[in-house]
Each structure stands twice: as C-alpha cells, then as structure tokens.
XYZ file of C-alpha atoms in Angstrom:
608
model
C 4.801 12.242 19.684
C 8.017 12.554 17.666
C 8.211 14.879 14.704
C 4.804 16.366 15.416
C 6.170 17.567 18.695
C 5.834 20.555 20.909
C 8.497 22.445 18.991
C 6.389 22.356 15.901
C 5.434 25.744 14.645
C 1.833 26.629 14.139
C 2.345 26.689 10.374
C 3.894 23.258 10.415
C 1.187 21.879 12.686
C -1.519 23.229 10.450
C 0.160 21.606 7.478
C 0.271 18.205 9.165
C -3.204 18.502 10.582
C -4.665 20.237 7.563
C -7.554 22.653 7.699
C -11.185 22.243 8.555
C -13.136 20.131 6.099
C -15.567 22.898 5.313
C -12.881 25.032 3.725
C -10.972 22.248 1.994
C -12.882 21.896 -1.241
C -13.084 25.388 -2.601
C -14.186 24.145 -5.975
C -17.455 22.896 -4.575
C -18.746 26.422 -4.286
C -18.704 26.651 -0.511
C -18.552 30.247 0.624
C -15.822 31.675 2.822
C -17.616 30.915 6.081
C -19.356 27.566 5.681
C -22.298 26.844 7.892
C -22.216 24.101 10.464
C -24.318 21.928 8.176
C -21.865 22.483 5.314
C -18.934 21.658 7.559
C -20.651 18.469 8.639
C -21.471 17.523 5.063
C -17.850 18.061 4.024
C -16.753 15.491 6.622
C -18.933 12.716 5.220
C -16.696 11.902 2.265
C -17.333 11.630 -1.463
C -20.648 10.971 -3.158
C -21.776 7.533 -4.245
C -22.670 6.821 -7.866
C -24.438 3.553 -8.618
C -25.899 1.848 -11.663
C -24.391 0.603 -14.908
C -23.694 3.825 -16.822
C -21.334 6.481 -15.538
C -20.025 9.786 -16.851
C -16.720 10.706 -15.271
C -14.985 13.962 -16.069
C -11.435 15.029 -15.313
C -10.970 18.701 -14.486
C -8.765 20.894 -12.281
C -10.264 21.727 -8.884
C -9.142 24.402 -6.462
C -8.664 22.892 -2.999
C -7.222 23.912 0.336
C -6.181 21.042 2.583
C -3.332 22.857 4.323
C -4.136 26.543 4.520
C -2.891 27.188 0.998
C -4.924 27.019 -2.155
C -3.776 24.543 -4.753
C -5.209 22.849 -7.815
C -6.042 19.173 -7.620
C -6.811 16.691 -10.384
C -10.451 15.980 -9.694
C -12.957 13.561 -11.163
C -16.494 14.960 -11.247
C -15.298 17.858 -9.126
C -14.361 15.667 -6.192
C -11.217 14.595 -4.301
C -11.382 11.680 -3.777
C -13.429 10.853 -6.856
C -17.002 9.590 -6.398
C -17.501 6.116 -4.963
C -18.660 3.801 -7.748
C -21.124 1.136 -6.663
C -21.445 -1.739 -9.129
C -23.148 -5.120 -9.013
C -21.464 -8.383 -9.846
C -22.613 -9.702 -13.214
C -23.617 -6.316 -14.617
C -21.987 -4.802 -17.642
C -20.827 -1.288 -16.809
C -20.236 1.547 -19.243
C -18.017 4.405 -18.120
C -17.472 7.419 -20.337
C -14.395 9.314 -19.176
C -13.928 12.861 -20.461
C -10.647 14.665 -20.122
C -10.875 18.409 -19.484
C -7.271 18.650 -18.362
C -4.454 20.176 -20.362
C -2.617 16.847 -20.483
C -3.400 13.223 -21.292
C -5.313 11.245 -18.697
C -6.479 7.686 -18.050
C -8.335 5.554 -15.530
C -7.140 2.163 -14.358
C -9.658 -0.053 -12.555
C -7.430 -1.444 -9.848
C -7.946 -5.126 -9.082
C -10.752 -5.535 -11.576
C -10.660 -8.602 -13.824
C -11.371 -7.330 -17.326
C -10.017 -7.411 -20.899
C -6.621 -5.805 -21.452
C -8.001 -3.038 -23.670
C -10.199 -1.858 -20.777
C -7.462 -1.790 -18.129
C -6.494 1.805 -18.803
C -2.681 1.826 -18.797
C -1.439 3.933 -21.719
C 0.855 2.094 -24.133
C 0.678 -1.118 -22.093
C -3.002 -2.136 -22.244
C -3.955 -3.424 -25.676
C -4.597 -0.523 -28.038
C -4.967 2.069 -25.280
C -2.929 5.255 -25.692
C -4.553 7.410 -23.040
C -7.242 10.070 -23.275
C -6.117 13.260 -24.932
C -7.236 16.690 -23.684
C -10.770 17.488 -24.750
C -11.493 13.894 -25.749
C -13.424 11.024 -24.195
C -12.919 7.296 -23.904
C -15.682 4.835 -23.102
C -14.843 1.766 -21.045
C -17.269 -1.142 -21.168
C -16.833 -4.505 -19.467
C -18.687 -7.115 -17.466
C -18.153 -7.111 -13.707
C -16.955 -10.591 -12.814
C -16.293 -10.217 -9.094
C -17.470 -8.562 -5.899
C -15.708 -6.673 -3.136
C -13.803 -3.457 -2.491
C -11.453 -2.043 -5.131
C -10.480 1.365 -6.429
C -9.703 3.346 -9.533
C -7.046 5.885 -10.318
C -5.171 7.615 -13.077
C -2.245 5.752 -14.616
C -0.900 8.880 -16.304
C 1.986 10.899 -14.918
C 1.531 11.954 -11.296
C -2.231 12.565 -11.500
C -2.924 9.946 -8.848
C -0.820 11.991 -6.407
C -2.860 15.103 -7.119
C -6.286 13.615 -6.463
C -7.296 11.263 -9.293
C -8.462 8.264 -7.269
C -11.730 6.823 -5.984
C -13.266 3.682 -4.490
C -15.227 0.914 -6.203
C -17.582 -1.270 -4.167
C -19.102 -4.233 -6.008
C -22.144 -5.857 -4.464
C -22.194 -9.649 -4.876
C -24.855 -11.661 -6.649
C -24.982 -14.113 -3.766
C -25.409 -13.132 -0.108
C -22.183 -12.214 1.620
C -20.828 -14.655 4.228
C -21.157 -12.029 6.955
C -23.768 -9.533 8.009
C -23.690 -5.861 8.814
C -26.170 -3.056 9.340
C -24.364 -0.328 7.438
C -21.123 0.122 5.583
C -18.664 2.898 4.891
C -15.752 3.377 2.575
C -12.535 4.575 4.216
C -10.122 5.898 1.597
C -6.651 6.827 2.860
C -4.423 9.125 0.844
C -1.494 11.527 1.018
C -1.904 15.081 -0.203
C 0.920 17.518 -0.823
C 1.007 21.147 -1.906
C 4.146 20.628 -3.956
C 4.163 19.794 -7.620
C 4.821 16.015 -7.705
C 7.433 16.500 -10.411
C 9.365 18.712 -7.975
C 9.099 16.016 -5.299
C 10.529 13.488 -7.731
C 13.307 15.853 -8.771
C 14.248 16.429 -5.129
C 14.357 12.689 -4.455
C 16.632 12.158 -7.425
C 19.017 14.793 -6.098
C 18.790 13.898 -2.395
C 16.877 10.731 -1.631
C 16.411 11.542 2.060
C 15.234 15.097 1.414
C 11.949 14.460 3.230
C 13.456 12.417 6.048
C 13.611 14.575 9.148
C 14.555 11.748 11.470
C 18.172 11.204 10.561
C 20.484 10.369 13.428
C 21.559 12.977 15.955
C 24.264 13.267 18.591
C 21.866 12.072 21.262
C 21.175 8.937 19.190
C 24.907 8.278 18.984
C 25.331 8.655 22.734
C 22.444 6.306 23.374
C 23.969 3.698 21.045
C 27.346 3.960 22.753
C 25.698 3.442 26.088
C 23.828 0.414 24.720
C 26.484 -1.380 22.658
C 29.787 0.179 23.643
C 32.295 2.026 21.471
C 33.317 -0.958 19.379
C 29.775 -1.982 18.608
C 28.820 1.593 17.870
C 31.721 2.161 15.486
C 31.133 -1.104 13.669
C 27.473 -0.330 13.244
C 28.148 3.152 11.940
C 30.817 1.805 9.594
C 28.374 -0.704 8.168
C 25.634 1.827 7.518
C 28.025 4.420 6.155
C 29.647 2.024 3.716
C 26.234 0.902 2.522
C 25.331 4.569 2.135
C 22.065 3.725 3.821
C 20.230 4.989 6.847
C 18.463 2.902 9.451
C 15.882 5.715 9.570
C 15.021 5.484 5.881
C 11.467 4.198 6.246
C 9.587 6.343 3.727
C 10.808 8.365 0.772
C 8.140 11.028 1.129
C 6.855 11.842 4.588
C 4.611 14.042 6.664
C 7.185 16.762 6.117
C 5.331 17.485 2.891
C 2.271 15.263 3.126
C -1.046 15.920 4.807
C -2.765 12.576 5.260
C -6.434 12.366 4.364
C -9.271 10.036 5.249
C -12.021 10.197 2.623
C -10.564 13.520 1.562
C -10.737 15.045 5.043
C -7.622 16.326 6.820
C -6.867 15.324 10.423
C -7.919 18.733 11.747
C -11.529 17.536 11.571
C -11.307 13.950 10.374
C -13.842 11.990 8.407
C -17.157 11.274 10.155
C -19.131 8.019 10.138
C -22.350 7.587 12.083
C -23.747 4.447 13.695
C -26.399 3.368 16.156
C -25.366 1.479 19.254
C -25.296 -2.262 18.696
C -24.983 -2.050 14.938
C -22.464 -4.064 12.965
C -20.567 -1.717 10.697
C -18.525 -2.786 7.692
C -15.591 -0.507 6.930
C -14.091 -0.875 3.462
C -10.536 0.405 3.743
C -8.573 1.407 0.654
C -5.045 2.758 0.662
C -5.169 5.131 -2.290
C -2.032 7.038 -1.377
C 0.897 7.571 -3.681
C 3.709 6.648 -1.308
C 2.416 5.974 2.207
C 1.906 2.761 4.122
C -0.636 3.129 6.926
C -1.071 1.217 10.190
C -4.771 1.226 11.060
C -6.489 0.711 14.406
C -9.597 1.824 16.257
C -8.802 2.101 19.982
C -11.576 0.438 21.964
C -12.829 -1.708 19.090
C -11.758 -5.055 17.731
C -11.759 -5.337 13.951
C -12.746 -8.564 12.232
C -11.087 -8.707 8.831
C -13.418 -10.451 6.383
C -11.947 -9.572 2.990
C -8.517 -8.770 1.590
C -8.180 -7.068 -1.782
C -11.893 -7.633 -2.349
C -11.818 -11.384 -1.758
C -13.412 -13.157 1.200
C -11.044 -14.604 3.763
C -11.647 -16.623 6.894
C -12.450 -13.960 9.497
C -9.534 -12.784 11.614
C -10.064 -10.534 14.604
C -7.253 -8.067 15.181
C -6.399 -4.786 16.848
C -4.403 -3.396 13.964
C -3.412 -4.004 10.360
C -0.921 -2.549 7.920
C -2.027 -1.335 4.516
C 0.464 -1.166 1.727
C -0.251 1.299 -1.042
C -3.155 -0.018 -3.167
C -4.255 -2.766 -0.763
C -7.850 -3.004 0.449
C -9.315 -4.641 3.557
C -12.915 -5.001 4.684
C -13.450 -5.175 8.428
C -16.494 -5.530 10.675
C -16.711 -3.563 13.909
C -19.411 -3.683 16.580
C -19.479 -0.515 18.679
C -21.618 -1.376 21.664
C -21.564 1.942 23.523
C -22.977 5.381 22.831
C -19.534 6.855 22.470
C -17.243 8.010 19.729
C -14.265 6.034 18.420
C -11.230 7.256 16.494
C -10.217 5.469 13.308
C -6.497 6.054 13.470
C -4.217 5.479 10.482
C -0.634 6.437 11.242
C 1.981 6.566 8.523
C 4.574 3.784 8.724
C 7.322 6.278 9.556
C 5.121 7.991 12.159
C 5.453 11.387 10.515
C 1.709 11.962 10.548
C -1.676 10.319 10.442
C -5.122 10.330 8.951
C -8.110 10.001 11.212
C -11.826 9.667 11.322
C -14.532 9.347 13.934
C -17.170 6.663 14.289
C -19.879 8.075 16.465
C -23.599 7.847 17.225
C -23.712 11.656 17.505
C -21.714 14.200 15.464
C -21.358 16.282 18.609
C -19.328 13.552 20.323
C -15.569 13.381 19.914
C -13.006 10.714 20.656
C -9.459 11.009 21.899
C -6.846 10.827 19.165
C -4.044 8.493 20.294
C -0.431 9.487 20.130
C 1.592 7.977 17.364
C 3.869 5.054 18.122
C 7.629 5.660 18.273
C 9.282 5.967 14.882
C 10.699 2.598 13.814
C 14.352 1.924 13.090
C 15.538 -0.593 10.533
C 17.407 -3.606 11.849
C 19.257 -6.679 10.680
C 16.100 -8.573 9.824
C 15.208 -5.833 7.388
C 18.513 -6.337 5.609
C 17.713 -9.948 4.784
C 20.285 -11.302 7.202
C 20.340 -14.950 8.097
C 19.085 -15.285 11.633
C 21.509 -18.125 12.147
C 24.205 -15.458 12.272
C 25.902 -16.157 8.996
C 25.955 -13.023 6.943
C 22.966 -13.479 4.735
C 23.414 -10.285 2.869
C 25.732 -9.052 0.200
C 26.088 -5.378 0.889
C 27.035 -4.390 -2.598
C 30.184 -2.341 -2.337
C 30.844 -3.257 1.285
C 33.981 -5.100 2.186
C 33.825 -5.364 5.949
C 32.332 -7.729 8.478
C 29.797 -7.255 11.207
C 32.019 -8.163 14.130
C 31.266 -6.557 17.375
C 27.598 -6.054 16.759
C 25.137 -7.327 19.280
C 22.698 -9.738 17.715
C 21.327 -10.950 20.998
C 17.628 -10.721 21.461
C 16.833 -10.571 17.769
C 13.490 -12.006 16.995
C 13.467 -14.903 14.616
C 12.021 -13.767 11.322
C 11.303 -17.172 9.883
C 7.782 -18.002 8.939
C 5.795 -20.541 10.903
C 2.585 -20.265 8.993
C 2.825 -23.867 7.894
C 2.371 -24.812 11.515
C -0.369 -22.369 12.320
C -3.110 -23.383 9.989
C -5.127 -26.459 9.474
C -5.825 -27.569 13.004
C -4.666 -31.169 13.334
C -3.637 -31.443 9.702
C 0.087 -31.652 9.149
C 1.447 -28.828 7.083
C 4.728 -28.382 5.302
C 6.995 -25.458 6.102
C 7.099 -22.427 3.879
C 9.719 -22.725 1.183
C 9.222 -26.459 0.659
C 8.080 -26.208 -2.953
C 4.520 -27.536 -3.461
C 1.752 -25.106 -4.366
C 0.794 -23.067 -1.331
C 4.134 -23.525 0.422
C 6.371 -21.278 -1.632
C 9.503 -21.920 -3.601
C 12.458 -23.982 -2.477
C 14.737 -22.436 -5.061
C 17.846 -20.798 -3.664
C 18.260 -17.061 -3.973
C 20.515 -16.368 -6.952
C 21.499 -12.932 -8.131
C 21.866 -12.278 -11.847
C 24.933 -10.453 -13.223
C 22.652 -7.457 -13.839
C 22.326 -7.026 -10.069
C 25.927 -5.970 -9.656
C 27.100 -2.431 -10.171
C 26.716 1.100 -8.856
C 22.972 0.990 -9.478
C 22.575 -1.648 -6.738
C 23.436 -1.065 -3.095
C 22.174 -4.258 -1.484
C 21.551 -7.920 -2.239
C 19.695 -10.083 0.277
C 21.187 -13.566 -0.142
C 19.321 -15.025 2.816
C 15.935 -13.472 2.153
C 13.307 -15.573 3.905
C 9.576 -15.937 4.020
C 8.396 -13.733 6.873
C 4.654 -14.089 6.528
C 4.097 -13.993 10.275
C 6.132 -10.823 10.650
C 3.813 -7.797 11.002
C 6.653 -5.592 9.820
C 8.815 -2.820 11.094
C 7.164 -0.699 13.750
C 4.491 -3.287 14.537
C 6.539 -6.048 16.126
C 5.854 -6.705 19.778
C 3.706 -3.620 20.202
C 1.236 -5.354 22.507
C -1.528 -5.383 19.915
C -2.798 -8.242 17.780
C -1.640 -7.259 14.310
C -2.788 -8.882 11.090
C -0.067 -10.631 9.100
C -0.098 -12.371 5.740
C 0.152 -15.685 7.631
C -3.408 -14.987 8.852
C -4.858 -14.838 5.340
C -6.782 -17.915 4.209
C -9.239 -17.904 1.375
C -12.748 -18.491 2.671
C -13.334 -20.930 -0.177
C -11.235 -23.602 -1.768
C -8.214 -22.631 -3.832
C -9.662 -21.783 -7.254
C -6.764 -23.311 -9.200
C -5.019 -26.046 -7.202
C -2.528 -26.963 -9.921
C 1.141 -27.114 -9.167
C 3.179 -24.382 -10.882
C 4.651 -25.391 -14.228
C 7.526 -22.953 -13.867
C 8.863 -20.207 -11.647
C 10.025 -16.662 -12.288
C 12.394 -14.972 -9.852
C 12.117 -11.211 -9.668
C 14.460 -9.240 -7.446
C 13.311 -5.808 -6.332
C 16.488 -3.793 -6.597
C 17.803 -0.288 -6.332
C 20.277 2.193 -5.027
C 18.477 4.187 -2.397
C 21.040 6.986 -2.179
C 20.827 7.608 -5.914
C 17.096 6.970 -5.956
C 17.414 4.364 -8.691
C 14.836 1.563 -8.771
C 14.738 -1.542 -10.905
C 13.765 -5.206 -11.146
C 16.653 -7.665 -11.388
C 18.875 -4.608 -11.675
C 17.243 -3.476 -14.933
C 15.043 -0.419 -15.167
C 11.827 -0.564 -17.161
C 13.143 1.400 -20.123
C 15.781 -1.279 -20.731
C 13.714 -4.332 -19.832
C 12.159 -7.012 -21.984
C 8.499 -7.934 -21.291
C 7.654 -10.925 -19.122
C 5.926 -13.524 -21.253
C 3.288 -15.907 -19.940
C 1.650 -18.718 -21.829
C -2.120 -18.508 -21.842
C -3.591 -21.000 -19.383
C -0.367 -21.853 -17.592
C -0.011 -21.869 -13.827
C 3.244 -20.336 -12.702
C 4.897 -19.090 -9.556
C 6.436 -15.672 -9.159
C 9.092 -15.347 -6.473
C 9.737 -11.808 -5.291
C 12.991 -11.134 -3.429
C 13.338 -7.695 -1.916
C 16.962 -6.600 -2.180
C 16.213 -3.199 -0.710
C 15.442 -1.896 2.761
C 12.029 -0.546 1.845
C 8.624 -2.175 1.647
C 7.358 -2.483 -1.916
C 3.676 -3.088 -2.798
C 3.742 -5.085 -6.034
C 0.677 -5.039 -8.258
C -0.054 -7.386 -11.151
C -2.797 -6.147 -13.448
C -5.459 -8.350 -14.978
C -4.791 -11.572 -13.064
C -4.897 -12.654 -9.452
C -1.831 -13.072 -7.308
C -2.583 -16.234 -5.299
C -0.463 -15.573 -2.235
C 1.228 -18.640 -0.756
C 0.726 -18.546 2.998
C 1.175 -22.192 3.972
C -2.235 -23.683 3.226
C -2.606 -25.089 -0.298
C -6.332 -25.624 0.150
C -7.218 -21.996 0.939
C -4.788 -19.796 -0.930
C -5.885 -16.152 -0.610
C -6.167 -14.042 -3.741
C -4.672 -10.584 -3.879
C -3.999 -7.939 -6.468
C -1.272 -6.149 -4.508
C 1.330 -7.847 -2.333
C 3.728 -6.220 0.121
C 7.290 -7.494 -0.025
C 9.034 -6.614 3.198
C 12.632 -5.353 3.267
C 15.158 -8.149 2.875
C 12.400 -10.751 2.589
C 10.988 -13.045 -0.058
C 7.424 -13.895 -0.907
C 5.777 -15.896 -3.650
C 2.443 -16.244 -5.346
C 0.858 -18.335 -8.027
C -0.631 -16.871 -11.167
C -3.063 -18.439 -13.589
C -2.344 -16.740 -16.901
C -5.941 -16.591 -18.019
C -6.081 -13.075 -19.478
C -4.701 -12.486 -22.951
C -2.870 -9.315 -23.830
C -0.553 -6.748 -22.305
C -0.587 -5.974 -18.586
C 1.272 -3.668 -16.254
C 3.246 -5.153 -13.365
C 4.938 -2.771 -10.959
C 5.698 -1.381 -7.558
C 2.763 0.831 -6.582
C 4.929 3.460 -4.903
C 4.414 6.228 -7.412
C 7.977 7.502 -7.474
C 9.411 3.985 -7.852
C 7.288 3.147 -10.837
C 9.544 4.494 -13.579
C 12.152 1.835 -12.836
C 10.379 -0.908 -10.897
C 7.924 -1.733 -13.683
C 7.453 -4.491 -16.242
C 5.066 -5.250 -19.057
C 3.554 -8.732 -18.932
C 2.335 -10.282 -22.163
C -0.009 -13.276 -22.059
C -0.246 -15.040 -25.403
C-alpha cells in the first residue's frame, strides 16, 4: 500500500484514517466519551429532511476528523449538510440563513431551475450572495427526479463542509426496484485553511505530491528502456516542466477522505437484510478528489448517472469525477459485511463504508491499487506515432522512447451499441457522434501561461482512465452510458463551440482557451438553439466540467439514447463533446469543478 505504508508514523496514519466517528462532530454536543449507541449513530450519516419547506442555517461547527479540533462550515449543524428529500413536481421553498462572518450562498447542483434561483453570486440573475446575518429564500418547482447535491458557491466554503445531498422522488414509478436506499456522499476534509492550500499551490504546484520520482524509479526505468530511452524520457518531462506523477493537486497528504462525513477509521455504516436489493446513491461532493469506487464481493448495476436513468450496466468499479453522481443497485445475498471502498485517483488515501446485516460484523478493507503514472496517451499523443502534441516550449523529439505495447486510446463506442444496427464512428459529425472539426489552437493558447497543447486529442469514451486500465475489473466508462429513454432533443447542432482546457501546471495557472475568467468574455447562447460544445483537454489532469442550468447531452455514439449529464469528465489529452439545448434564459456558471481551478477555468454563459 504505497504512501500509507509501514513507515507511516502514527500521527500520519491517524490523519489519513481519521478518528472514530463518535468524536468527530464535537458541535453535536456529544460528550468526551460517547456511548456505543452514540458511536453507532454517528456512523449512520446525516439526517434526512423531507417536504416542501426547509430552513437551512449556515454556522461554524467545531469538528474533529483527524485528532485535531477545527471549525467547519456547517449547514444546520451538520457536515455533510442534511439530506434533502424532494418530490418531482412539488414547489420547494428553502430559506437559507447566514450566521457566518462572511457572505454565503447555496447552489443546487444539477437542478433545472430559473437563473435567479441557481445561487451563484454575481453570475445568477440578480443574486449577490447572502450577507452575514441575513437570509435568502429560494423557491422553485422541481422538474426532475434523481440524485443531486447542493453546496456553497462562495469562496472555499464547500471545502470546509458546506455540501449535502438532494434525492428527488419521481412522480412515476422508477424503472427498477429496491428494498431500501442509502446516500453515499464522498468528500475530502483537511485541517488546513483552504486559502493556505491555494497559496501553497500557487507557490509550488506539487507541494502535496509525495510521489515524485526517486533514484530507485530511475534505476527501474534504465533497466526497462535503457540509458537512451531513459534520458530522452527525462528530457521530455523536464523540458515540459511536468511530472508523470502529477495526478492530483491536493492529496491524502493533507486530506482525510470521508464517506457520509465519517472518516476511514470507522467508516460509514449501512444496514441491510439478506436478499434485499439496495440502491446506493453516490455523490462526489469533494473539492478536489476523484474517487474510484468498488464493493469487493458485490456487482454494482448502475441505473442512473447524474440523476438521469440510463440503461443498466453491471460493473465492478466506476470512477467519480468531482460533482458527478451515480445510482447503483447491489444485491448482497449473504449474511456478511461488505466494504464500500472509494480510493482517491492518486491512491493517497480512501474513504470507506460498510454494508452489513449486523453492526457487529466487519469486512476486510482492500489494499489500494498501485499509484498510477501518466503516459503518452494522457498527453494527447497520436497513437499512430506521429507526435500529436505540441509541448509548448519544447523543442525536442521523442526519439528513443519505447511506444510498444501502448493501448489504443481511440473510441469504439460507435461499434459497441445498437446490436445489429450500424453505427458511425465517434468524431463523424452527426448528433450523437461528436464533432469532426479538427483541433485548432487559438493564438491565446500560446505563451508562458500554457505548457501543453494536445493537437491529436481524441475521443476516448471507452477508456476508463489512468489507474483503471487493464486492472482485471469491469470498469464503467462513458461509452457504457445510454439514456434509458429516447434522446429528448434529437436536433442536429446548429453550431459548435470549441473550448480548450488550458493551463501551466508548474505555475498553477488555469484557463479556458488560454484566457482566465477575469479577462474572458461571456459565452452567448441563443434561446432555443441546439449547439455542440467540444471540450479539448490541453492539460495532463482530469477536469470535471459543469454547466449550470441546462443539460449536457453527452455524445457517446448512439444518437437515439444520448445520456444527460450535468458534469462531464474530460480526460487528460482527450476531447469530448456534448449537445446543449439553450432553453434557460439568463446568466449561468460554467466551470471546472475542481475548487482550486475555478478562479481561472470558469466562464459565464448568457442565454438570451
């Protein structure tokens, strides 16, 4: 188990594992030595609030997830915030009171609503945030069903605890059955002030990366590829000023990963009776962490993505980008406990929970997978061996490097779906098949603020992503996603917008098309139009891109069953596209959902 290894000090181990759930939430009034019943209660996760009228209050809350007391940003005295249970068709009224010393807000993530209810200060129509001591009342009709979440869109409050889950029950019966359901909220807690984290990243972008290369790595590479190959590889990475170990900006070095607000020391607890079908509503509410989720011993049937029904897909594992949600059905058939295991993408830690028929039963916690290492595919290289990547300031070739055995990253989803029906390949142009436009970089993408341009970025919908390839498990990919119903808007796109996700990782500068938000013009959409957005990732990091107020109809190779999402992962060096029906007037936020990327990788969308 790298990083969390035997050399780890007790202090460090306690930080990664956290402390017992019973002592975590000091603000709840639990005494110094909680009873067994209190400890058990603390492992069951946040409360559920249901109905149509809600009073939500922001206030500081003293917590202890790591052995040290800190203040969190709590909603109704809870981290995570209470689970809100709504019903499709109802009109909900939510009065939010701010008892903090700074402005606050709540954004209803993935919810289709009017702009002035979306809760993004100075972007949503007429909304300027909620000042200290004041209240704001949201009121809107619930037009959808499924699993979503809510969080602050002010400062770094989301990082410090201001997030919770929304479950919307449908008006019509769901297309699957289950005997009970649970919310599984994943998050990343840290004891540091988030502003200090951001300041450290700006000064040293790999501050939290404790897996940089060592002498033993160099010797292993020499043994594998020879001196010439080793030197060429090192030259390439050094001139790019990048690291093949740069998977996450903020890691388990400072984070303790939580499941429903419970640290791994105990883990969240969900009960079942043998033979029951259990729906688990997963939400990645973290600030910066991608999670890879599995339940050893149980298959998971994915039935909804970002709150929308999909054709069921049975898998062993799935990746959750920040802000994504997945609903899965599991059927534990034995009177035994199972571990819900969510390891961070860089393998620097994990969140965990236990599904069990008896709280006294425990399940083995698996070891984390080996830490992944970035490769050529993640640089947007052409698999046909022509250099598909402009490495910014680089001026050298890639001679001497061994490309043998590289897995083809091209997408075959057009051949996977539809049974006997002939499908077109991805990138052929019609709705559902992605754009055929060539990748073109604007003049704004050249300069010291950009360290990479992926000229041969390809659709890689069938690629599970770094760290999940060829791991022996059936892993969900975007190529698996097909809307359970017909495509709601089958029109062809009237126009296309190319957006390059850009940055300089060493300087921790993030932008879109090489322009940071402060200098960017809004993206304008014409009300009622159908358009395609092409995202090209010119960086070596995954970015979860979230469009507020409108669906992102993800093109996965089947025009008849295009899945709807609110947050889409764009893999390193890859491209992806989705269709948008501009059916929501007003101003909307559009951004990378990695919290510390948001200042630069952000745009305002105006529909008029």
